[in-house]
Amino acid sequence: MTVNINTHENIQNGQSRLENRGRLLVKCPDGPGIVAALSKFLFEQGANIIESSQYTSDPEGGTFFIRLEFDCAELAEKRSKMEEDFEALAKKFEMEYRFAYGSDRKKTAIFVSKETHCLLELLWEWQSGDLQTDIAFVAGNHEEARGMVESLGIPFYHIPANKDIRKQVEEEQSRLIEKYEVDVIVLARYMQILTPEFVEKYPNKIINIHHSFLPAFIGARPYERAHNRGVKLIGATSHYVTNDLDEGPIIEQDIERVDHRDHVADLKKIGRLIERSVLARAVKWHLEDRVIVHENKTIVFQ
């Protein structure tokens, strides 16, 4: 991969559009007046709502979710006071909430093994300016990805890994995560199981791609098992990593039809295309603060 001469320009243009952009994500018991109160609050702060998405699990006693994106002049100077003023409203409606700001560009670390198709998709999205993040570094337990990563000016760290040295591997990974102040970790077909201690350090901040339409064929070698079962649909699932293997909150899934003529190699080839797009969408939605985790599910405002 060669460096796109427009990469930095694409990134800078995307970032400049977000300087006065804010996002507010709310989860609370449902009831009347929530949307009106939120709209009134942002209006009084001088903010213009440019996108609003909401959902309730049940209008009578359910949980209400909303994502508001707004534009506000001189937001950098206003944000601290805005958050302070919001506390009273949040207390009144028993809100769990989070403000996010376009000017706070998230930093991403990508973990990869030998297969690089998901990594390449993320790098392409980043180069084009469609993935609003700074890729802090890529860590691989093999060397295959080094050239394509370093050609873009992104640091690459080769950290060999196996189950016998898992603890010391994760200590090195954690050191890099702290050094680069990483916000989200993407497992781009990183074929290693993470320890419970590592997962617990980064709740809802580790995004995985599983080469199966979960909950079907959890674990290893799903294409082989899918072929043996004679499935007619294969898919991929991107989810947050928890300590229940492949059972974390699902962010995105997709499928493709196959038939009896497709062998394991064919399923893998088709599957790679699905994995690339599913992971890229999941990461993009996370970076744009479109995901609210509720219990072991997600509310995704696309």
PDB file of C-alpha atoms in Angstrom:
ATOM      1  CA  MET A   1       0.000   0.000   0.000  1.00  0.00           C
ATOM      2  CA  THR A   2       1.278   3.438  -0.886  1.00  0.00           C
ATOM      3  CA  VAL A   3       0.510   6.594   0.990  1.00  0.00           C
ATOM      4  CA  ASN A   4      -2.418   8.567  -0.397  1.00  0.00           C
ATOM      5  CA  ILE A   5      -1.214  12.158  -0.751  1.00  0.00           C
ATOM      6  CA  ASN A   6      -4.697  13.325   0.208  1.00  0.00           C
ATOM      7  CA  THR A   7      -4.801  11.317   3.438  1.00  0.00           C
ATOM      8  CA  HIS A   8      -3.847  14.157   5.785  1.00  0.00           C
ATOM      9  CA  GLU A   9      -6.048  16.611   3.916  1.00  0.00           C
ATOM     10  CA  ASN A  10      -9.017  14.238   4.174  1.00  0.00           C
ATOM     11  CA  ILE A  11      -8.443  13.807   7.896  1.00  0.00           C
ATOM     12  CA  GLN A  12      -8.042  17.533   8.530  1.00  0.00           C
ATOM     13  CA  ASN A  13     -11.141  18.408   6.507  1.00  0.00           C
ATOM     14  CA  GLY A  14     -13.192  15.893   8.431  1.00  0.00           C
ATOM     15  CA  GLN A  15     -11.887  17.171  11.744  1.00  0.00           C
ATOM     16  CA  SER A  16     -12.535  20.836  10.963  1.00  0.00           C
ATOM     17  CA  ARG A  17     -16.216  20.062  10.359  1.00  0.00           C
ATOM     18  CA  LEU A  18     -16.487  18.644  13.872  1.00  0.00           C
ATOM     19  CA  GLU A  19     -14.918  21.456  15.894  1.00  0.00           C
ATOM     20  CA  ASN A  20     -18.267  22.802  17.132  1.00  0.00           C
ATOM     21  CA  ARG A  21     -20.075  19.470  17.039  1.00  0.00           C
ATOM     22  CA  GLY A  22     -21.296  17.789  20.209  1.00  0.00           C
ATOM     23  CA  ARG A  23     -23.166  14.576  20.992  1.00  0.00           C
ATOM     24  CA  LEU A  24     -25.312  13.682  23.961  1.00  0.00           C
ATOM     25  CA  LEU A  25     -26.257  10.077  24.686  1.00  0.00           C
ATOM     26  CA  VAL A  26     -28.886   9.386  27.344  1.00  0.00           C
ATOM     27  CA  LYS A  27     -30.386   6.272  28.930  1.00  0.00           C
ATOM     28  CA  CYS A  28     -33.119   6.627  31.563  1.00  0.00           C
ATOM     29  CA  PRO A  29     -36.531   5.333  32.713  1.00  0.00           C
ATOM     30  CA  ASP A  30     -39.115   6.247  30.088  1.00  0.00           C
ATOM     31  CA  GLY A  31     -41.729   8.882  30.802  1.00  0.00           C
ATOM     32  CA  PRO A  32     -43.250  12.074  29.415  1.00  0.00           C
ATOM     33  CA  GLY A  33     -41.257  15.256  28.937  1.00  0.00           C
ATOM     34  CA  ILE A  34     -37.774  13.852  28.367  1.00  0.00           C
ATOM     35  CA  VAL A  35     -37.340  14.962  24.755  1.00  0.00           C
ATOM     36  CA  ALA A  36     -38.862  18.365  25.485  1.00  0.00           C
ATOM     37  CA  ALA A  37     -36.528  18.880  28.438  1.00  0.00           C
ATOM     38  CA  LEU A  38     -33.449  17.896  26.442  1.00  0.00           C
ATOM     39  CA  SER A  39     -34.412  20.127  23.511  1.00  0.00           C
ATOM     40  CA  LYS A  40     -35.066  23.047  25.832  1.00  0.00           C
ATOM     41  CA  PHE A  41     -31.739  22.548  27.582  1.00  0.00           C
ATOM     42  CA  LEU A  42     -29.742  22.559  24.344  1.00  0.00           C
ATOM     43  CA  PHE A  43     -31.681  25.559  23.041  1.00  0.00           C
ATOM     44  CA  GLU A  44     -30.821  27.507  26.189  1.00  0.00           C
ATOM     45  CA  GLN A  45     -27.156  26.594  25.680  1.00  0.00           C
ATOM     46  CA  GLY A  46     -27.240  28.116  22.196  1.00  0.00           C
ATOM     47  CA  ALA A  47     -27.014  24.715  20.504  1.00  0.00           C
ATOM     48  CA  ASN A  48     -28.758  23.707  17.292  1.00  0.00           C
ATOM     49  CA  ILE A  49     -29.879  20.046  17.150  1.00  0.00           C
ATOM     50  CA  ILE A  50     -28.887  18.597  13.783  1.00  0.00           C
ATOM     51  CA  GLU A  51     -29.641  14.916  14.407  1.00  0.00           C
ATOM     52  CA  SER A  52     -31.911  13.154  16.885  1.00  0.00           C
ATOM     53  CA  SER A  53     -32.611   9.437  17.266  1.00  0.00           C
ATOM     54  CA  GLN A  54     -34.575   7.813  20.069  1.00  0.00           C
ATOM     55  CA  TYR A  55     -35.958   4.456  21.166  1.00  0.00           C
ATOM     56  CA  THR A  56     -37.955   3.067  24.071  1.00  0.00           C
ATOM     57  CA  SER A  57     -38.052  -0.554  25.152  1.00  0.00           C
ATOM     58  CA  ASP A  58     -41.614   0.029  26.410  1.00  0.00           C
ATOM     59  CA  PRO A  59     -43.533   3.325  26.649  1.00  0.00           C
ATOM     60  CA  GLU A  60     -45.011   2.154  29.943  1.00  0.00           C
ATOM     61  CA  GLY A  61     -42.219   1.530  32.410  1.00  0.00           C
ATOM     62  CA  GLY A  62     -39.492   0.796  29.869  1.00  0.00           C
ATOM     63  CA  THR A  63     -36.061   2.274  29.267  1.00  0.00           C
ATOM     64  CA  PHE A  64     -35.644   5.300  27.028  1.00  0.00           C
ATOM     65  CA  PHE A  65     -32.582   5.882  24.846  1.00  0.00           C
ATOM     66  CA  ILE A  66     -31.681   8.955  22.814  1.00  0.00           C
ATOM     67  CA  ARG A  67     -28.737  10.281  20.833  1.00  0.00           C
ATOM     68  CA  LEU A  68     -28.635  13.978  20.064  1.00  0.00           C
ATOM     69  CA  GLU A  69     -26.038  15.560  17.819  1.00  0.00           C
ATOM     70  CA  PHE A  70     -25.802  19.320  17.957  1.00  0.00           C
ATOM     71  CA  ASP A  71     -23.820  22.257  16.660  1.00  0.00           C
ATOM     72  CA  CYS A  72     -22.828  25.012  19.037  1.00  0.00           C
ATOM     73  CA  ALA A  73     -20.601  27.998  18.355  1.00  0.00           C
ATOM     74  CA  GLU A  74     -17.504  28.200  20.579  1.00  0.00           C
ATOM     75  CA  LEU A  75     -18.308  24.775  22.015  1.00  0.00           C
ATOM     76  CA  ALA A  76     -14.794  24.307  23.377  1.00  0.00           C
ATOM     77  CA  GLU A  77     -15.315  27.258  25.715  1.00  0.00           C
ATOM     78  CA  LYS A  78     -18.896  26.283  26.657  1.00  0.00           C
ATOM     79  CA  ARG A  79     -18.632  22.536  27.208  1.00  0.00           C
ATOM     80  CA  SER A  80     -17.588  22.520  30.889  1.00  0.00           C
ATOM     81  CA  LYS A  81     -20.426  24.851  31.885  1.00  0.00           C
ATOM     82  CA  MET A  82     -22.844  22.880  29.697  1.00  0.00           C
ATOM     83  CA  GLU A  83     -21.994  19.621  31.479  1.00  0.00           C
ATOM     84  CA  GLU A  84     -22.253  21.289  34.871  1.00  0.00           C
ATOM     85  CA  ASP A  85     -25.673  22.753  34.046  1.00  0.00           C
ATOM     86  CA  PHE A  86     -26.901  19.389  32.787  1.00  0.00           C
ATOM     87  CA  GLU A  87     -26.457  17.619  36.123  1.00  0.00           C
ATOM     88  CA  ALA A  88     -29.733  18.926  37.563  1.00  0.00           C
ATOM     89  CA  LEU A  89     -31.716  17.730  34.550  1.00  0.00           C
ATOM     90  CA  ALA A  90     -30.011  14.349  34.625  1.00  0.00           C
ATOM     91  CA  LYS A  91     -30.865  13.931  38.300  1.00  0.00           C
ATOM     92  CA  LYS A  92     -34.525  14.835  37.710  1.00  0.00           C
ATOM     93  CA  PHE A  93     -34.983  12.127  35.047  1.00  0.00           C
ATOM     94  CA  GLU A  94     -32.516   9.585  36.561  1.00  0.00           C
ATOM     95  CA  MET A  95     -30.369   9.726  33.442  1.00  0.00           C
ATOM     96  CA  GLU A  96     -27.220   7.850  32.652  1.00  0.00           C
ATOM     97  CA  TYR A  97     -25.602  10.127  30.109  1.00  0.00           C
ATOM     98  CA  ARG A  98     -22.468  10.963  28.221  1.00  0.00           C
ATOM     99  CA  PHE A  99     -21.347  14.053  26.343  1.00  0.00           C
ATOM    100  CA  ALA A 100     -18.929  13.572  23.451  1.00  0.00           C
ATOM    101  CA  TYR A 101     -17.252  16.183  21.286  1.00  0.00           C
ATOM    102  CA  GLY A 102     -16.123  16.135  17.693  1.00  0.00           C
ATOM    103  CA  SER A 103     -12.989  18.034  18.633  1.00  0.00           C
ATOM    104  CA  ASP A 104     -11.927  15.140  20.874  1.00  0.00           C
ATOM    105  CA  ARG A 105     -10.683  12.809  18.158  1.00  0.00           C
ATOM    106  CA  LYS A 106     -10.598   9.270  19.520  1.00  0.00           C
ATOM    107  CA  LYS A 107      -7.391   7.251  19.377  1.00  0.00           C
ATOM    108  CA  THR A 108      -7.527   3.683  18.123  1.00  0.00           C
ATOM    109  CA  ALA A 109      -5.201   0.708  18.540  1.00  0.00           C
ATOM    110  CA  ILE A 110      -5.556  -2.202  16.132  1.00  0.00           C
ATOM    111  CA  PHE A 111      -4.471  -5.757  16.971  1.00  0.00           C
ATOM    112  CA  VAL A 112      -3.896  -8.121  14.050  1.00  0.00           C
ATOM    113  CA  SER A 113      -2.533 -11.582  13.289  1.00  0.00           C
ATOM    114  CA  LYS A 114      -1.633 -13.050   9.876  1.00  0.00           C
ATOM    115  CA  GLU A 115      -4.817 -12.212   7.965  1.00  0.00           C
ATOM    116  CA  THR A 116      -4.847  -8.529   7.034  1.00  0.00           C
ATOM    117  CA  HIS A 117      -8.097  -8.015   5.102  1.00  0.00           C
ATOM    118  CA  CYS A 118      -9.945  -6.369   8.009  1.00  0.00           C
ATOM    119  CA  LEU A 119      -6.944  -4.178   8.825  1.00  0.00           C
ATOM    120  CA  LEU A 120      -6.711  -3.073   5.177  1.00  0.00           C
ATOM    121  CA  GLU A 121     -10.370  -2.053   5.175  1.00  0.00           C
ATOM    122  CA  LEU A 122      -9.882   0.065   8.300  1.00  0.00           C
ATOM    123  CA  LEU A 123      -6.767   1.695   6.855  1.00  0.00           C
ATOM    124  CA  TRP A 124      -8.619   2.535   3.642  1.00  0.00           C
ATOM    125  CA  GLU A 125     -11.537   4.055   5.562  1.00  0.00           C
ATOM    126  CA  TRP A 126      -9.062   6.050   7.650  1.00  0.00           C
ATOM    127  CA  GLN A 127      -7.149   7.265   4.583  1.00  0.00           C
ATOM    128  CA  SER A 128     -10.338   8.468   2.922  1.00  0.00           C
ATOM    129  CA  GLY A 129     -11.342  10.427   6.026  1.00  0.00           C
ATOM    130  CA  ASP A 130     -14.424   8.287   6.678  1.00  0.00           C
ATOM    131  CA  LEU A 131     -13.053   6.803   9.899  1.00  0.00           C
ATOM    132  CA  GLN A 132     -12.827   9.713  12.338  1.00  0.00           C
ATOM    133  CA  THR A 133      -9.952   8.513  14.493  1.00  0.00           C
ATOM    134  CA  ASP A 134      -6.211   8.686  14.972  1.00  0.00           C
ATOM    135  CA  ILE A 135      -4.732   5.206  14.563  1.00  0.00           C
ATOM    136  CA  ALA A 136      -2.217   5.337  17.397  1.00  0.00           C
ATOM    137  CA  PHE A 137      -0.514   2.051  16.563  1.00  0.00           C
ATOM    138  CA  VAL A 138      -0.998  -1.427  15.150  1.00  0.00           C
ATOM    139  CA  ALA A 139       0.217  -4.435  17.141  1.00  0.00           C
ATOM    140  CA  GLY A 140       0.681  -7.768  15.404  1.00  0.00           C
ATOM    141  CA  ASN A 141       1.680 -11.153  16.700  1.00  0.00           C
ATOM    142  CA  HIS A 142       3.088 -11.772  13.198  1.00  0.00           C
ATOM    143  CA  GLU A 143       5.024  -9.510  10.827  1.00  0.00           C
ATOM    144  CA  GLU A 144       2.680  -9.671   7.810  1.00  0.00           C
ATOM    145  CA  ALA A 145       1.115  -6.246   8.401  1.00  0.00           C
ATOM    146  CA  ARG A 146       4.267  -4.229   9.099  1.00  0.00           C
ATOM    147  CA  GLY A 147       4.913  -2.903   5.578  1.00  0.00           C
ATOM    148  CA  MET A 148       1.383  -1.712   4.870  1.00  0.00           C
ATOM    149  CA  VAL A 149       1.126  -0.037   8.290  1.00  0.00           C
ATOM    150  CA  GLU A 150       4.494   1.694   8.368  1.00  0.00           C
ATOM    151  CA  SER A 151       4.036   2.965   4.790  1.00  0.00           C
ATOM    152  CA  LEU A 152       1.241   5.137   6.198  1.00  0.00           C
ATOM    153  CA  GLY A 153       3.383   6.507   9.003  1.00  0.00           C
ATOM    154  CA  ILE A 154       1.593   4.446  11.660  1.00  0.00           C
ATOM    155  CA  PRO A 155       3.757   2.732  14.318  1.00  0.00           C
ATOM    156  CA  PHE A 156       3.784  -1.071  14.104  1.00  0.00           C
ATOM    157  CA  TYR A 157       4.774  -3.272  17.047  1.00  0.00           C
ATOM    158  CA  HIS A 158       5.543  -6.948  16.622  1.00  0.00           C
ATOM    159  CA  ILE A 159       4.500  -8.690  19.832  1.00  0.00           C
ATOM    160  CA  PRO A 160       4.644 -12.489  19.418  1.00  0.00           C
ATOM    161  CA  ALA A 161       1.841 -14.112  21.384  1.00  0.00           C
ATOM    162  CA  ASN A 162       0.701 -17.521  22.495  1.00  0.00           C
ATOM    163  CA  LYS A 163      -1.199 -18.923  25.456  1.00  0.00           C
ATOM    164  CA  ASP A 164       1.995 -19.586  27.452  1.00  0.00           C
ATOM    165  CA  ILE A 165       3.138 -15.934  27.478  1.00  0.00           C
ATOM    166  CA  ARG A 166      -0.273 -14.262  27.400  1.00  0.00           C
ATOM    167  CA  LYS A 167       0.263 -12.264  30.582  1.00  0.00           C
ATOM    168  CA  GLN A 168       3.520 -10.635  29.514  1.00  0.00           C
ATOM    169  CA  VAL A 169       2.131  -9.969  26.018  1.00  0.00           C
ATOM    170  CA  GLU A 170      -0.827  -8.113  27.494  1.00  0.00           C
ATOM    171  CA  GLU A 171       1.438  -6.173  29.823  1.00  0.00           C
ATOM    172  CA  GLU A 172       3.291  -4.862  26.767  1.00  0.00           C
ATOM    173  CA  GLN A 173       0.019  -4.134  24.963  1.00  0.00           C
ATOM    174  CA  SER A 174      -1.330  -2.296  28.015  1.00  0.00           C
ATOM    175  CA  ARG A 175       1.848  -0.245  28.247  1.00  0.00           C
ATOM    176  CA  LEU A 176       1.369   0.895  24.638  1.00  0.00           C
ATOM    177  CA  ILE A 177      -2.325   1.605  25.219  1.00  0.00           C
ATOM    178  CA  GLU A 178      -1.466   3.843  28.167  1.00  0.00           C
ATOM    179  CA  LYS A 179       1.441   5.477  26.350  1.00  0.00           C
ATOM    180  CA  TYR A 180      -0.704   6.450  23.360  1.00  0.00           C
ATOM    181  CA  GLU A 181      -3.807   7.218  25.476  1.00  0.00           C
ATOM    182  CA  VAL A 182      -5.922   4.859  23.377  1.00  0.00           C
ATOM    183  CA  ASP A 183      -9.729   5.118  23.511  1.00  0.00           C
ATOM    184  CA  VAL A 184     -10.746   2.002  21.574  1.00  0.00           C
ATOM    185  CA  ILE A 185      -9.062  -1.309  20.735  1.00  0.00           C
ATOM    186  CA  VAL A 186      -9.998  -3.095  17.512  1.00  0.00           C
ATOM    187  CA  LEU A 187      -9.314  -6.803  17.068  1.00  0.00           C
ATOM    188  CA  ALA A 188      -8.965  -7.030  13.275  1.00  0.00           C
ATOM    189  CA  ARG A 189      -8.860 -10.832  13.133  1.00  0.00           C
ATOM    190  CA  TYR A 190      -6.482 -10.953  16.088  1.00  0.00           C
ATOM    191  CA  MET A 191      -6.529 -14.673  16.704  1.00  0.00           C
ATOM    192  CA  GLN A 192      -5.697 -14.682  20.406  1.00  0.00           C
ATOM    193  CA  ILE A 193      -7.955 -15.054  23.436  1.00  0.00           C
ATOM    194  CA  LEU A 194      -7.651 -12.136  25.857  1.00  0.00           C
ATOM    195  CA  THR A 195      -7.350 -12.683  29.587  1.00  0.00           C
ATOM    196  CA  PRO A 196     -10.202 -11.658  31.915  1.00  0.00           C
ATOM    197  CA  GLU A 197      -7.914  -9.079  33.535  1.00  0.00           C
ATOM    198  CA  PHE A 198      -7.229  -7.370  30.212  1.00  0.00           C
ATOM    199  CA  VAL A 199     -10.895  -7.340  29.161  1.00  0.00           C
ATOM    200  CA  GLU A 200     -12.003  -5.899  32.499  1.00  0.00           C
ATOM    201  CA  LYS A 201      -9.607  -2.964  32.089  1.00  0.00           C
ATOM    202  CA  TYR A 202     -11.358  -1.795  28.919  1.00  0.00           C
ATOM    203  CA  PRO A 203     -15.136  -2.366  29.237  1.00  0.00           C
ATOM    204  CA  ASN A 204     -17.037  -1.716  25.981  1.00  0.00           C
ATOM    205  CA  LYS A 205     -13.806  -0.464  24.427  1.00  0.00           C
ATOM    206  CA  ILE A 206     -12.632  -3.656  22.697  1.00  0.00           C
ATOM    207  CA  ILE A 207     -14.345  -4.390  19.362  1.00  0.00           C
ATOM    208  CA  ASN A 208     -13.973  -7.826  17.795  1.00  0.00           C
ATOM    209  CA  ILE A 209     -14.934  -9.304  14.436  1.00  0.00           C
ATOM    210  CA  HIS A 210     -16.090 -12.907  14.547  1.00  0.00           C
ATOM    211  CA  HIS A 211     -16.161 -14.827  11.303  1.00  0.00           C
ATOM    212  CA  SER A 212     -19.590 -16.264  11.977  1.00  0.00           C
ATOM    213  CA  PHE A 213     -23.165 -15.063  12.301  1.00  0.00           C
ATOM    214  CA  LEU A 214     -23.254 -15.364  16.090  1.00  0.00           C
ATOM    215  CA  PRO A 215     -24.583 -17.135  18.079  1.00  0.00           C
ATOM    216  CA  ALA A 216     -24.001 -19.798  15.424  1.00  0.00           C
ATOM    217  CA  PHE A 217     -20.611 -21.534  15.368  1.00  0.00           C
ATOM    218  CA  ILE A 218     -19.041 -19.817  18.368  1.00  0.00           C
ATOM    219  CA  GLY A 219     -15.297 -20.374  18.728  1.00  0.00           C
ATOM    220  CA  ALA A 220     -12.717 -21.524  16.190  1.00  0.00           C
ATOM    221  CA  ARG A 221     -13.039 -22.927  12.643  1.00  0.00           C
ATOM    222  CA  PRO A 222     -16.604 -21.727  11.994  1.00  0.00           C
ATOM    223  CA  TYR A 223     -16.352 -22.013   8.190  1.00  0.00           C
ATOM    224  CA  GLU A 224     -15.354 -25.658   8.411  1.00  0.00           C
ATOM    225  CA  ARG A 225     -18.221 -26.389  10.776  1.00  0.00           C
ATOM    226  CA  ALA A 226     -20.643 -24.351   8.665  1.00  0.00           C
ATOM    227  CA  HIS A 227     -19.637 -26.334   5.572  1.00  0.00           C
ATOM    228  CA  ASN A 228     -20.078 -29.624   7.400  1.00  0.00           C
ATOM    229  CA  ARG A 229     -23.537 -28.495   8.497  1.00  0.00           C
ATOM    230  CA  GLY A 230     -24.499 -27.522   4.952  1.00  0.00           C
ATOM    231  CA  VAL A 231     -25.552 -23.991   5.799  1.00  0.00           C
ATOM    232  CA  LYS A 232     -27.160 -21.781   3.165  1.00  0.00           C
ATOM    233  CA  LEU A 233     -26.183 -18.483   4.791  1.00  0.00           C
ATOM    234  CA  ILE A 234     -22.854 -17.388   6.238  1.00  0.00           C
ATOM    235  CA  GLY A 235     -22.109 -14.161   8.010  1.00  0.00           C
ATOM    236  CA  ALA A 236     -19.941 -12.140  10.334  1.00  0.00           C
ATOM    237  CA  THR A 237     -20.534 -10.448  13.663  1.00  0.00           C
ATOM    238  CA  SER A 238     -18.825  -7.479  15.290  1.00  0.00           C
ATOM    239  CA  HIS A 239     -19.264  -7.195  19.033  1.00  0.00           C
ATOM    240  CA  TYR A 240     -17.785  -5.770  22.189  1.00  0.00           C
ATOM    241  CA  VAL A 241     -15.495  -8.218  23.943  1.00  0.00           C
ATOM    242  CA  THR A 242     -16.556  -9.577  27.317  1.00  0.00           C
ATOM    243  CA  ASN A 243     -15.306 -12.490  29.348  1.00  0.00           C
ATOM    244  CA  ASP A 244     -18.060 -14.687  27.925  1.00  0.00           C
ATOM    245  CA  LEU A 245     -16.362 -15.930  24.762  1.00  0.00           C
ATOM    246  CA  ASP A 246     -18.011 -14.478  21.633  1.00  0.00           C
ATOM    247  CA  GLU A 247     -21.112 -13.470  23.610  1.00  0.00           C
ATOM    248  CA  GLY A 248     -20.525  -9.738  24.124  1.00  0.00           C
ATOM    249  CA  PRO A 249     -23.009  -7.059  23.007  1.00  0.00           C
ATOM    250  CA  ILE A 250     -23.445  -7.248  19.228  1.00  0.00           C
ATOM    251  CA  ILE A 251     -22.879  -4.027  17.270  1.00  0.00           C
ATOM    252  CA  GLU A 252     -23.311  -5.172  13.666  1.00  0.00           C
ATOM    253  CA  GLN A 253     -23.912  -8.319  11.598  1.00  0.00           C
ATOM    254  CA  ASP A 254     -24.319  -9.207   7.940  1.00  0.00           C
ATOM    255  CA  ILE A 255     -24.861 -12.330   5.825  1.00  0.00           C
ATOM    256  CA  GLU A 256     -24.379 -13.712   2.324  1.00  0.00           C
ATOM    257  CA  ARG A 257     -26.150 -16.637   0.656  1.00  0.00           C
ATOM    258  CA  VAL A 258     -24.111 -19.766  -0.227  1.00  0.00           C
ATOM    259  CA  ASP A 259     -25.015 -23.226  -1.489  1.00  0.00           C
ATOM    260  CA  HIS A 260     -23.826 -26.820  -1.791  1.00  0.00           C
ATOM    261  CA  ARG A 261     -21.311 -25.919  -4.526  1.00  0.00           C
ATOM    262  CA  ASP A 262     -19.297 -23.715  -2.164  1.00  0.00           C
ATOM    263  CA  HIS A 263     -16.376 -25.451  -0.495  1.00  0.00           C
ATOM    264  CA  VAL A 264     -14.641 -24.289   2.695  1.00  0.00           C
ATOM    265  CA  ALA A 265     -12.215 -22.111   0.698  1.00  0.00           C
ATOM    266  CA  ASP A 266     -15.171 -20.448  -1.048  1.00  0.00           C
ATOM    267  CA  LEU A 267     -16.902 -19.791   2.270  1.00  0.00           C
ATOM    268  CA  LYS A 268     -13.765 -18.210   3.664  1.00  0.00           C
ATOM    269  CA  LYS A 269     -13.378 -15.949   0.618  1.00  0.00           C
ATOM    270  CA  ILE A 270     -16.985 -14.783   0.815  1.00  0.00           C
ATOM    271  CA  GLY A 271     -16.680 -14.468   4.581  1.00  0.00           C
ATOM    272  CA  ARG A 272     -13.679 -12.161   4.361  1.00  0.00           C
ATOM    273  CA  LEU A 273     -15.694  -9.655   2.343  1.00  0.00           C
ATOM    274  CA  ILE A 274     -18.451  -9.680   4.965  1.00  0.00           C
ATOM    275  CA  GLU A 275     -15.973  -9.414   7.856  1.00  0.00           C
ATOM    276  CA  ARG A 276     -14.335  -6.328   6.351  1.00  0.00           C
ATOM    277  CA  SER A 277     -17.520  -4.324   5.954  1.00  0.00           C
ATOM    278  CA  VAL A 278     -19.101  -5.443   9.236  1.00  0.00           C
ATOM    279  CA  LEU A 279     -16.062  -4.508  11.313  1.00  0.00           C
ATOM    280  CA  ALA A 280     -15.610  -1.165   9.547  1.00  0.00           C
ATOM    281  CA  ARG A 281     -19.249  -0.215  10.192  1.00  0.00           C
ATOM    282  CA  ALA A 282     -19.082  -1.237  13.838  1.00  0.00           C
ATOM    283  CA  VAL A 283     -15.906   0.753  14.452  1.00  0.00           C
ATOM    284  CA  LYS A 284     -17.301   3.785  12.632  1.00  0.00           C
ATOM    285  CA  TRP A 285     -20.509   3.751  14.705  1.00  0.00           C
ATOM    286  CA  HIS A 286     -18.528   3.449  17.916  1.00  0.00           C
ATOM    287  CA  LEU A 287     -16.290   6.370  16.951  1.00  0.00           C
ATOM    288  CA  GLU A 288     -19.347   8.468  16.105  1.00  0.00           C
ATOM    289  CA  ASP A 289     -20.913   7.681  19.494  1.00  0.00           C
ATOM    290  CA  ARG A 290     -23.868   5.899  17.916  1.00  0.00           C
ATOM    291  CA  VAL A 291     -23.850   2.935  20.287  1.00  0.00           C
ATOM    292  CA  ILE A 292     -25.414   2.658  23.733  1.00  0.00           C
ATOM    293  CA  VAL A 293     -24.785  -0.594  25.610  1.00  0.00           C
ATOM    294  CA  HIS A 294     -27.713  -1.843  27.684  1.00  0.00           C
ATOM    295  CA  GLU A 295     -27.189  -5.076  29.605  1.00  0.00           C
ATOM    296  CA  ASN A 296     -25.833  -7.478  26.953  1.00  0.00           C
ATOM    297  CA  LYS A 297     -27.401  -5.668  24.013  1.00  0.00           C
ATOM    298  CA  THR A 298     -26.690  -2.517  22.066  1.00  0.00           C
ATOM    299  CA  ILE A 299     -28.883   0.299  20.836  1.00  0.00           C
ATOM    300  CA  VAL A 300     -27.278   1.465  17.591  1.00  0.00           C
ATOM    301  CA  PHE A 301     -28.469   4.761  16.139  1.00  0.00           C
ATOM    302  CA  GLN A 302     -27.299   4.495  12.526  1.00  0.00           C
TER     303      GLN A 302
END
